Amino acid sequence: MTDDVAARATAAFRSAYGGPPAGRWAAPGRANLIGEHTDYNDGFVLPFALPLRTVVAAAPQPGDTWTVCSELTGDTVTFGADDVAEAGRVAGWGAYVAGVAWALREAGHAVPGARLAVASDVPLGAGLSSSAALEAAVLAALVDLGGLDLPAERRPRLAQRAENDYVGAPTGIMDQSAVIRCRAGHALFLDCRDESVEQVPFDLDAAGLAVLVVDSRAPHRHADGEYAARRASCERAAGLLGIAALRDVPADGLADALARLDEDETRRRVRHVVTENQRVLDTVALLRAGRVREIGPLLTASHASMRDDFEITVPEIDTAVEAALAAGALGARMTGGGFGGCVLALVDAERGDAVADAVTAAYAERGFAAPGHVTVLPGPGATRLD
Ligand code: ADP
Ligand code: MG
């Protein structure tokens, strides 16, 4: 699949610009294994890179001019020095590319003019971070073409700035950290308070396991407003408790914290965040000990917490989780912000198709549009291909 997408990037480059690229750079989509709505509470997340990738074929272009085409959108966007001097000058999907050039320039780098062609296997808007994949691949290309000095650990912040400040999408640091820093066979344990990371072994292949990713294709219903409401609720609770963030409530302090809150809804929101942080820590402990099969119940408990306490799931998502578990998945949960997006199911590798079929059948029974699915192993982060 990766070979195909790389070949498609080259083909797109040749047909747009009439010659070969100087190189190709790839960055993956990502899924968060566990730790949902913990990021803005200064907590823990545990993403891994998907084998689905975005590939950018690129070559230098004289002057301060950038031209980029995407086989997915079918159009070409051109921008110049003025557009990378001020945030927000380019709109639409080209903003993710111009935003990277802008962020590089803001950080004091001389950004080389370039021609770029983008191909991708990461579905857009499914919660698998096609946006960070695009930013990371473009960033890697521009850094190499310009011979810029930008070590990997400084790249996530820069890509995040492109998305937050140029595109105008308020996201945390997880997506860009994951797509840039993840390693094959590992998950990335990220502390969102100090942004420290640890590579945690997540060798599904050696354990005869895989992750089935189900794209619910559920329409995102009021997702932005609900996200803002959850965030406000968490901030209010932290204020009432007199702490900087809900991260500061340890699992064994939960009962005390809940007793100090006045409202059932707020208490449930807090309970989700506090127990979810602990589930990330428990998952990391099991993975460090090589006990990957045993993380299933933590994934399923995370889902129940998102469904009942944080109230961010929808019927399509709950149906996928229930059907996957009934078909023998070791654990299953929604991944991403909620109100649609994807479900992850931990499965014995040879059961992937059967579990996917069971989810598809459950969708048909409920009258939902057919879901998408792909069975994956944790892949590498952003890299130069050639
Ligand atoms: P997600 O990151 O979950 O896929 P986002 O809404 O954050 O969803 O980002 C999706 C947007 O990123 C698309 O609407 C498009 O503007 C841009 N994008 C991502 N990948 C590509 C691509 N290969 N070609 C063109 N635009 C892309
Ligand atoms: Mg995104």
Short mmCIF file of C-alpha atoms and ligand atoms in Angstrom, two decimals:
data_model
loop_
_atom_site.label_atom_id
_atom_site.label_comp_id
_atom_site.label_asym_id
_atom_site.label_seq_id
_atom_site.Cartn_x
_atom_site.Cartn_y
_atom_site.Cartn_z
CA MET A 1 0.00 0.00 0.00
CA THR A 2 2.81 2.39 0.92
CA ASP A 3 4.58 1.58 -2.34
CA ASP A 4 1.42 2.41 -4.21
CA VAL A 5 0.93 5.72 -2.52
CA ALA A 6 4.57 6.66 -3.12
CA ALA A 7 4.21 5.70 -6.79
CA ARG A 8 1.04 7.79 -6.99
CA ALA A 9 2.87 10.78 -5.52
CA THR A 10 5.57 10.47 -8.19
CA ALA A 11 2.95 10.08 -10.92
CA ALA A 12 1.11 13.17 -9.65
CA PHE A 13 4.40 15.09 -9.58
CA ARG A 14 5.31 14.08 -13.14
CA SER A 15 1.92 14.91 -14.56
CA ALA A 16 1.80 18.31 -12.82
CA TYR A 17 5.38 19.44 -13.41
CA GLY A 18 6.67 17.26 -16.23
CA GLY A 19 9.78 15.75 -14.61
CA PRO A 20 10.90 13.58 -11.71
CA PRO A 21 10.84 14.80 -8.06
CA ALA A 22 14.08 15.37 -6.16
CA GLY A 23 12.80 13.16 -3.37
CA ARG A 24 9.78 11.72 -1.56
CA TRP A 25 8.80 12.10 2.07
CA ALA A 26 6.13 10.13 3.95
CA ALA A 27 4.21 10.69 7.15
CA PRO A 28 1.59 8.36 8.64
CA GLY A 29 -1.91 8.80 9.97
CA ARG A 30 -2.24 7.95 13.65
CA ALA A 31 -4.69 6.41 16.08
CA ASN A 32 -4.80 7.03 19.78
CA LEU A 33 -4.69 3.64 21.53
CA ILE A 34 -6.03 5.07 24.79
CA GLY A 35 -6.28 8.43 26.60
CA GLU A 36 -9.20 10.45 25.24
CA HIS A 37 -9.91 14.07 26.22
CA THR A 38 -6.95 13.83 28.56
CA ASP A 39 -4.68 16.07 26.43
CA TYR A 40 -6.18 19.43 27.37
CA ASN A 41 -6.33 18.28 30.99
CA ASP A 42 -2.52 18.08 31.03
CA GLY A 43 -2.79 14.29 31.06
CA PHE A 44 -1.53 11.26 29.15
CA VAL A 45 -2.12 9.89 25.65
CA LEU A 46 -0.77 6.83 23.85
CA PRO A 47 -0.96 7.13 20.05
CA PHE A 48 0.63 4.86 17.46
CA ALA A 49 1.37 5.41 13.76
CA LEU A 50 -0.77 3.70 11.14
CA PRO A 51 0.62 2.00 8.04
CA LEU A 52 -1.59 4.41 6.05
CA ARG A 53 0.59 7.25 4.81
CA THR A 54 0.66 10.58 3.06
CA VAL A 55 3.52 10.94 0.60
CA VAL A 56 4.86 14.21 -0.74
CA ALA A 57 7.02 14.17 -3.87
CA ALA A 58 8.93 17.44 -4.13
CA ALA A 59 11.64 19.40 -5.92
CA PRO A 60 13.12 22.84 -5.39
CA GLN A 61 11.71 25.78 -7.34
CA PRO A 62 13.58 29.06 -7.76
CA GLY A 63 12.38 32.09 -5.81
CA ASP A 64 9.84 32.35 -3.02
CA THR A 65 7.13 30.42 -4.77
CA TRP A 66 5.38 27.23 -3.78
CA THR A 67 3.14 25.10 -5.97
CA VAL A 68 1.33 22.08 -4.56
CA CYS A 69 -1.15 19.63 -6.05
CA SER A 70 -3.03 16.79 -4.37
CA GLU A 71 -4.42 13.76 -6.14
CA LEU A 72 -7.20 13.73 -3.53
CA THR A 73 -8.50 17.22 -4.27
CA GLY A 74 -7.43 17.26 -7.91
CA ASP A 75 -6.45 20.92 -7.83
CA THR A 76 -3.22 22.91 -7.66
CA VAL A 77 -2.52 25.72 -5.20
CA THR A 78 0.20 28.32 -5.70
CA PHE A 79 1.39 30.78 -3.09
CA GLY A 80 4.25 33.23 -2.65
CA ALA A 81 6.30 35.24 -0.17
CA ASP A 82 3.36 37.41 1.00
CA ASP A 83 1.29 34.32 1.76
CA VAL A 84 3.91 32.83 4.06
CA ALA A 85 4.63 36.18 5.73
CA GLU A 86 1.21 36.37 7.38
CA ALA A 87 -0.98 33.62 8.84
CA GLY A 88 -4.26 32.81 7.15
CA ARG A 89 -3.50 34.18 3.66
CA VAL A 90 -4.12 30.82 1.97
CA ALA A 91 -7.45 29.11 2.59
CA GLY A 92 -8.67 25.55 1.93
CA TRP A 93 -6.39 22.54 2.00
CA GLY A 94 -3.42 24.60 0.72
CA ALA A 95 -3.42 26.31 4.13
CA TYR A 96 -1.89 23.19 5.71
CA VAL A 97 1.04 23.49 3.27
CA ALA A 98 1.40 27.27 3.39
CA GLY A 99 1.08 27.03 7.19
CA VAL A 100 4.16 24.83 7.38
CA ALA A 101 6.17 27.29 5.27
CA TRP A 102 4.86 30.13 7.46
CA ALA A 103 5.77 28.32 10.70
CA LEU A 104 9.27 27.56 9.41
CA ARG A 105 9.73 31.21 8.49
CA GLU A 106 8.40 32.32 11.90
CA ALA A 107 11.01 30.07 13.51
CA GLY A 108 13.72 31.90 11.58
CA HIS A 109 14.37 29.46 8.75
CA ALA A 110 14.91 30.39 5.10
CA VAL A 111 12.21 28.28 3.44
CA PRO A 112 13.15 27.01 -0.03
CA GLY A 113 10.68 27.52 -2.87
CA ALA A 114 9.29 24.15 -3.94
CA ARG A 115 6.99 22.17 -6.18
CA LEU A 116 5.09 19.49 -4.31
CA ALA A 117 2.65 16.70 -5.18
CA VAL A 118 0.64 14.91 -2.50
CA ALA A 119 -0.86 11.42 -2.49
CA SER A 120 -2.40 9.76 0.56
CA ASP A 121 -3.98 6.61 1.93
CA VAL A 122 -5.12 8.38 5.10
CA PRO A 123 -8.86 9.07 4.91
CA LEU A 124 -9.64 12.78 5.30
CA GLY A 125 -11.63 13.87 8.33
CA ALA A 126 -11.98 10.35 9.81
CA GLY A 127 -10.05 11.28 12.95
CA LEU A 128 -6.87 9.50 11.79
CA SER A 129 -5.03 12.81 11.44
CA SER A 130 -4.64 13.27 7.72
CA SER A 131 -3.97 16.92 8.58
CA ALA A 132 -0.89 16.19 10.71
CA ALA A 133 0.29 13.62 8.13
CA LEU A 134 0.17 16.29 5.44
CA GLU A 135 1.94 18.86 7.63
CA ALA A 136 4.66 16.43 8.72
CA ALA A 137 5.40 15.19 5.19
CA VAL A 138 5.55 18.74 3.81
CA LEU A 139 7.71 19.83 6.74
CA ALA A 140 10.18 16.98 6.19
CA ALA A 141 10.34 17.81 2.48
CA LEU A 142 10.97 21.54 3.00
CA VAL A 143 13.56 20.91 5.74
CA ASP A 144 15.54 18.54 3.52
CA LEU A 145 15.22 20.59 0.32
CA GLY A 146 16.44 23.67 2.18
CA GLY A 147 19.11 21.85 4.20
CA LEU A 148 17.50 23.34 7.33
CA ASP A 149 18.60 22.38 10.82
CA LEU A 150 15.44 21.21 12.60
CA PRO A 151 15.77 18.12 14.80
CA ALA A 152 12.78 15.74 15.06
CA GLU A 153 11.95 16.76 18.61
CA ARG A 154 11.31 20.36 17.51
CA ARG A 155 9.15 19.48 14.53
CA PRO A 156 5.83 18.63 16.27
CA ARG A 157 5.52 22.14 17.77
CA LEU A 158 6.20 23.75 14.44
CA ALA A 159 3.65 21.59 12.60
CA GLN A 160 1.15 22.28 15.39
CA ARG A 161 1.66 26.03 14.92
CA ALA A 162 0.84 25.61 11.23
CA GLU A 163 -2.47 23.99 12.14
CA ASN A 164 -3.36 26.20 15.14
CA ASP A 165 -2.21 29.58 13.92
CA TYR A 166 -2.26 29.41 10.12
CA VAL A 167 -5.15 27.03 9.41
CA GLY A 168 -6.93 28.13 12.59
CA ALA A 169 -7.80 24.67 13.93
CA PRO A 170 -7.32 24.39 17.70
CA THR A 171 -5.60 21.04 18.28
CA GLY A 172 -3.25 19.80 20.97
CA ILE A 173 0.27 18.47 20.44
CA MET A 174 -0.69 14.78 20.17
CA ASP A 175 -1.31 14.46 16.42
CA GLN A 176 1.90 16.08 15.27
CA SER A 177 3.96 14.32 17.97
CA ALA A 178 2.54 10.97 16.93
CA VAL A 179 3.03 11.26 13.19
CA ILE A 180 6.55 12.63 13.58
CA ARG A 181 7.92 10.69 16.53
CA CYS A 182 6.20 7.27 16.51
CA ARG A 183 8.27 4.18 15.73
CA ALA A 184 7.26 0.88 14.15
CA GLY A 185 6.20 -1.72 16.73
CA HIS A 186 5.79 0.96 19.40
CA ALA A 187 3.22 3.34 20.84
CA LEU A 188 4.22 6.83 21.92
CA PHE A 189 3.54 7.59 25.60
CA LEU A 190 3.13 11.36 25.66
CA ASP A 191 2.77 13.47 28.78
CA CYS A 192 0.78 16.47 27.58
CA ARG A 193 1.92 18.58 30.53
CA ASP A 194 5.64 18.66 29.79
CA GLU A 195 5.50 17.06 26.31
CA SER A 196 7.98 14.37 27.28
CA VAL A 197 7.70 11.16 25.28
CA GLU A 198 8.59 7.51 25.76
CA GLN A 199 8.62 4.78 23.13
CA VAL A 200 6.60 1.90 24.59
CA PRO A 201 6.84 -1.54 22.94
CA PHE A 202 3.59 -2.34 21.14
CA ASP A 203 4.67 -5.30 19.07
CA LEU A 204 1.32 -6.70 17.99
CA ASP A 205 2.88 -8.83 15.27
CA ALA A 206 5.05 -10.79 17.70
CA ALA A 207 1.98 -11.41 19.87
CA GLY A 208 -0.12 -12.62 16.91
CA LEU A 209 -2.39 -9.62 17.34
CA ALA A 210 -3.55 -6.68 15.21
CA VAL A 211 -5.71 -3.62 15.55
CA LEU A 212 -8.87 -3.43 13.48
CA VAL A 213 -9.69 0.21 12.70
CA VAL A 214 -13.36 0.74 11.90
CA ASP A 215 -14.31 4.06 10.30
CA SER A 216 -17.86 4.61 11.58
CA ARG A 217 -18.56 7.10 8.79
CA ALA A 218 -21.06 8.59 11.22
CA PRO A 219 -21.79 12.24 10.48
CA HIS A 220 -20.02 14.44 13.05
CA ARG A 221 -23.02 15.81 14.92
CA HIS A 222 -22.32 19.10 16.73
CA ALA A 223 -18.80 17.84 17.43
CA ASP A 224 -17.22 21.30 17.79
CA GLY A 225 -19.79 22.63 20.26
CA GLU A 226 -19.73 19.43 22.31
CA TYR A 227 -15.92 19.48 22.42
CA ALA A 228 -15.95 23.06 23.70
CA ALA A 229 -18.57 22.14 26.32
CA ARG A 230 -16.51 19.17 27.60
CA ARG A 231 -13.43 21.32 27.79
CA ALA A 232 -15.25 24.08 29.66
CA SER A 233 -16.65 21.53 32.10
CA CYS A 234 -13.17 20.17 32.85
CA GLU A 235 -11.73 23.66 33.31
CA ARG A 236 -14.58 24.64 35.61
CA ALA A 237 -14.06 21.51 37.70
CA ALA A 238 -10.32 22.15 37.99
CA GLY A 239 -11.13 25.70 39.14
CA LEU A 240 -13.58 24.45 41.77
CA LEU A 241 -10.98 21.97 42.99
CA GLY A 242 -8.30 24.65 43.09
CA ILE A 243 -5.88 22.79 40.80
CA ALA A 244 -4.16 23.70 37.53
CA ALA A 245 -5.72 20.82 35.59
CA LEU A 246 -7.60 17.55 36.22
CA ARG A 247 -4.29 15.77 35.73
CA ASP A 248 -3.61 16.83 39.32
CA VAL A 249 -6.31 14.52 40.68
CA PRO A 250 -4.64 11.14 41.24
CA ALA A 251 -6.79 8.02 40.88
CA ASP A 252 -6.80 7.48 44.64
CA GLY A 253 -7.93 11.08 45.17
CA LEU A 254 -10.96 10.71 42.92
CA ALA A 255 -13.55 10.04 45.63
CA ASP A 256 -12.48 13.12 47.57
CA ALA A 257 -12.55 15.29 44.46
CA LEU A 258 -16.01 14.05 43.47
CA ALA A 259 -17.32 14.79 46.97
CA ARG A 260 -16.28 18.41 46.52
CA LEU A 261 -18.22 18.89 43.28
CA ASP A 262 -21.82 19.99 43.25
CA GLU A 263 -23.26 18.57 40.08
CA ASP A 264 -23.72 15.06 38.78
CA GLU A 265 -22.72 15.93 35.20
CA THR A 266 -19.46 17.62 36.27
CA ARG A 267 -18.67 14.68 38.55
CA ARG A 268 -19.03 12.26 35.65
CA ARG A 269 -16.83 14.39 33.39
CA VAL A 270 -14.14 14.46 36.09
CA ARG A 271 -14.46 10.74 36.70
CA HIS A 272 -13.83 10.05 33.02
CA VAL A 273 -10.67 12.16 32.87
CA VAL A 274 -9.19 10.85 36.11
CA THR A 275 -9.91 7.18 35.39
CA GLU A 276 -8.80 7.58 31.77
CA ASN A 277 -5.41 8.95 32.82
CA GLN A 278 -5.01 5.95 35.11
CA ARG A 279 -6.00 3.58 32.28
CA VAL A 280 -3.24 5.07 30.12
CA LEU A 281 -0.73 4.48 32.91
CA ASP A 282 -2.01 0.91 33.41
CA THR A 283 -1.82 0.24 29.65
CA VAL A 284 1.75 1.56 29.52
CA ALA A 285 2.72 -0.66 32.47
CA LEU A 286 1.32 -3.76 30.74
CA LEU A 287 3.03 -2.90 27.44
CA ARG A 288 6.37 -2.28 29.15
CA ALA A 289 6.00 -5.75 30.69
CA GLY A 290 5.26 -7.31 27.28
CA ARG A 291 1.69 -8.21 28.35
CA VAL A 292 0.00 -6.73 25.28
CA ARG A 293 -2.90 -9.24 25.19
CA GLU A 294 -3.99 -8.03 28.60
CA ILE A 295 -4.72 -4.44 27.61
CA GLY A 296 -8.07 -5.39 26.06
CA PRO A 297 -10.21 -4.79 29.18
CA LEU A 298 -8.63 -1.35 29.66
CA LEU A 299 -9.64 -0.39 26.11
CA THR A 300 -13.20 -1.56 26.70
CA ALA A 301 -13.38 0.22 30.07
CA SER A 302 -12.21 3.40 28.35
CA HIS A 303 -15.08 3.07 25.92
CA ALA A 304 -17.64 2.62 28.69
CA SER A 305 -16.28 5.73 30.39
CA MET A 306 -16.56 7.78 27.17
CA ARG A 307 -20.08 6.48 26.61
CA ASP A 308 -21.50 6.81 30.12
CA ASP A 309 -19.46 9.48 31.89
CA PHE A 310 -18.12 11.74 29.16
CA GLU A 311 -21.08 11.11 26.83
CA ILE A 312 -19.21 11.55 23.55
CA THR A 313 -20.16 8.39 21.67
CA VAL A 314 -22.96 7.93 19.11
CA PRO A 315 -25.03 4.82 18.20
CA GLU A 316 -22.84 3.88 15.21
CA ILE A 317 -19.75 3.93 17.43
CA ASP A 318 -21.33 1.94 20.27
CA THR A 319 -22.66 -0.59 17.76
CA ALA A 320 -19.17 -1.12 16.31
CA VAL A 321 -17.67 -1.65 19.77
CA GLU A 322 -20.40 -4.07 20.88
CA ALA A 323 -20.26 -6.08 17.64
CA ALA A 324 -16.46 -6.30 17.73
CA LEU A 325 -16.48 -7.55 21.33
CA ALA A 326 -19.25 -10.06 20.59
CA ALA A 327 -17.17 -11.37 17.66
CA GLY A 328 -14.18 -12.04 19.91
CA ALA A 329 -12.17 -8.79 20.01
CA LEU A 330 -10.00 -8.65 23.15
CA GLY A 331 -11.02 -5.03 23.70
CA ALA A 332 -12.57 -2.19 21.71
CA ARG A 333 -13.06 1.54 22.04
CA MET A 334 -13.78 4.70 20.16
CA THR A 335 -10.63 6.68 19.35
CA GLY A 336 -10.58 10.43 18.81
CA GLY A 337 -12.66 13.33 20.05
CA GLY A 338 -16.02 11.64 19.63
CA PHE A 339 -19.42 12.06 17.94
CA GLY A 340 -18.22 9.92 15.04
CA GLY A 341 -14.76 8.94 13.84
CA CYS A 342 -13.17 5.53 14.33
CA VAL A 343 -13.26 2.52 16.63
CA LEU A 344 -10.18 0.43 17.45
CA ALA A 345 -10.54 -3.27 18.24
CA LEU A 346 -7.64 -5.38 19.50
CA VAL A 347 -7.95 -8.72 17.72
CA ASP A 348 -6.11 -11.97 17.15
CA ALA A 349 -4.57 -11.29 13.74
CA GLU A 350 -6.42 -14.11 12.02
CA ARG A 351 -9.76 -12.89 13.44
CA GLY A 352 -9.51 -9.39 11.89
CA ASP A 353 -11.73 -10.12 8.90
CA ALA A 354 -14.32 -12.01 10.94
CA VAL A 355 -14.60 -9.16 13.44
CA ALA A 356 -14.86 -6.62 10.61
CA ASP A 357 -17.62 -8.72 8.99
CA ALA A 358 -19.51 -8.84 12.29
CA VAL A 359 -19.35 -5.03 12.58
CA THR A 360 -20.53 -4.62 8.97
CA ALA A 361 -23.44 -7.02 9.62
CA ALA A 362 -24.43 -5.15 12.81
CA TYR A 363 -24.44 -1.88 10.86
CA ALA A 364 -26.69 -3.37 8.17
CA GLU A 365 -29.07 -4.67 10.83
CA ARG A 366 -29.35 -1.22 12.40
CA GLY A 367 -29.77 0.50 9.02
CA PHE A 368 -26.45 2.41 9.25
CA ALA A 369 -24.38 3.19 6.14
CA ALA A 370 -21.60 0.59 5.72
CA PRO A 371 -18.46 1.32 7.79
CA GLY A 372 -14.90 1.32 6.42
CA HIS A 373 -12.25 -0.90 7.96
CA VAL A 374 -8.57 -1.75 7.83
CA THR A 375 -6.43 -4.08 9.97
CA VAL A 376 -3.13 -2.53 11.03
CA LEU A 377 0.15 -2.95 12.89
CA PRO A 378 1.96 0.07 14.40
CA GLY A 379 4.14 1.62 11.70
CA PRO A 380 6.97 4.17 11.52
CA GLY A 381 6.72 7.95 11.86
CA ALA A 382 7.57 10.56 9.27
CA THR A 383 10.58 9.70 7.11
CA ARG A 384 12.32 10.40 3.82
CA LEU A 385 11.69 7.60 1.32
CA ASP A 386 14.31 8.40 -1.29
P1 ADP B 1 -8.26 14.58 10.09
O1 ADP B 1 -6.95 15.18 10.47
O2 ADP B 1 -8.91 13.86 11.20
O3 ADP B 1 -8.19 13.74 8.86
P2 ADP B 1 -8.90 17.34 9.71
O4 ADP B 1 -10.18 18.06 9.50
O5 ADP B 1 -8.04 17.74 10.85
O6 ADP B 1 -9.24 15.80 9.75
O7 ADP B 1 -8.00 17.51 8.40
C1 ADP B 1 -8.52 17.18 7.14
C2 ADP B 1 -8.12 18.26 6.15
O8 ADP B 1 -6.71 18.20 5.89
C3 ADP B 1 -8.76 18.08 4.80
O9 ADP B 1 -10.05 18.65 4.75
C4 ADP B 1 -7.78 18.80 3.89
O10 ADP B 1 -7.99 20.19 3.94
C5 ADP B 1 -6.45 18.51 4.54
N1 ADP B 1 -5.78 17.33 3.94
C6 ADP B 1 -5.31 16.25 4.59
N2 ADP B 1 -4.72 15.39 3.74
C7 ADP B 1 -4.80 15.92 2.52
C8 ADP B 1 -4.38 15.50 1.20
N3 ADP B 1 -3.77 14.35 1.00
N4 ADP B 1 -4.64 16.35 0.17
C9 ADP B 1 -5.25 17.53 0.37
N5 ADP B 1 -5.68 17.96 1.56
C10 ADP B 1 -5.47 17.17 2.64
MG MG B 2 -6.64 16.66 11.93
#
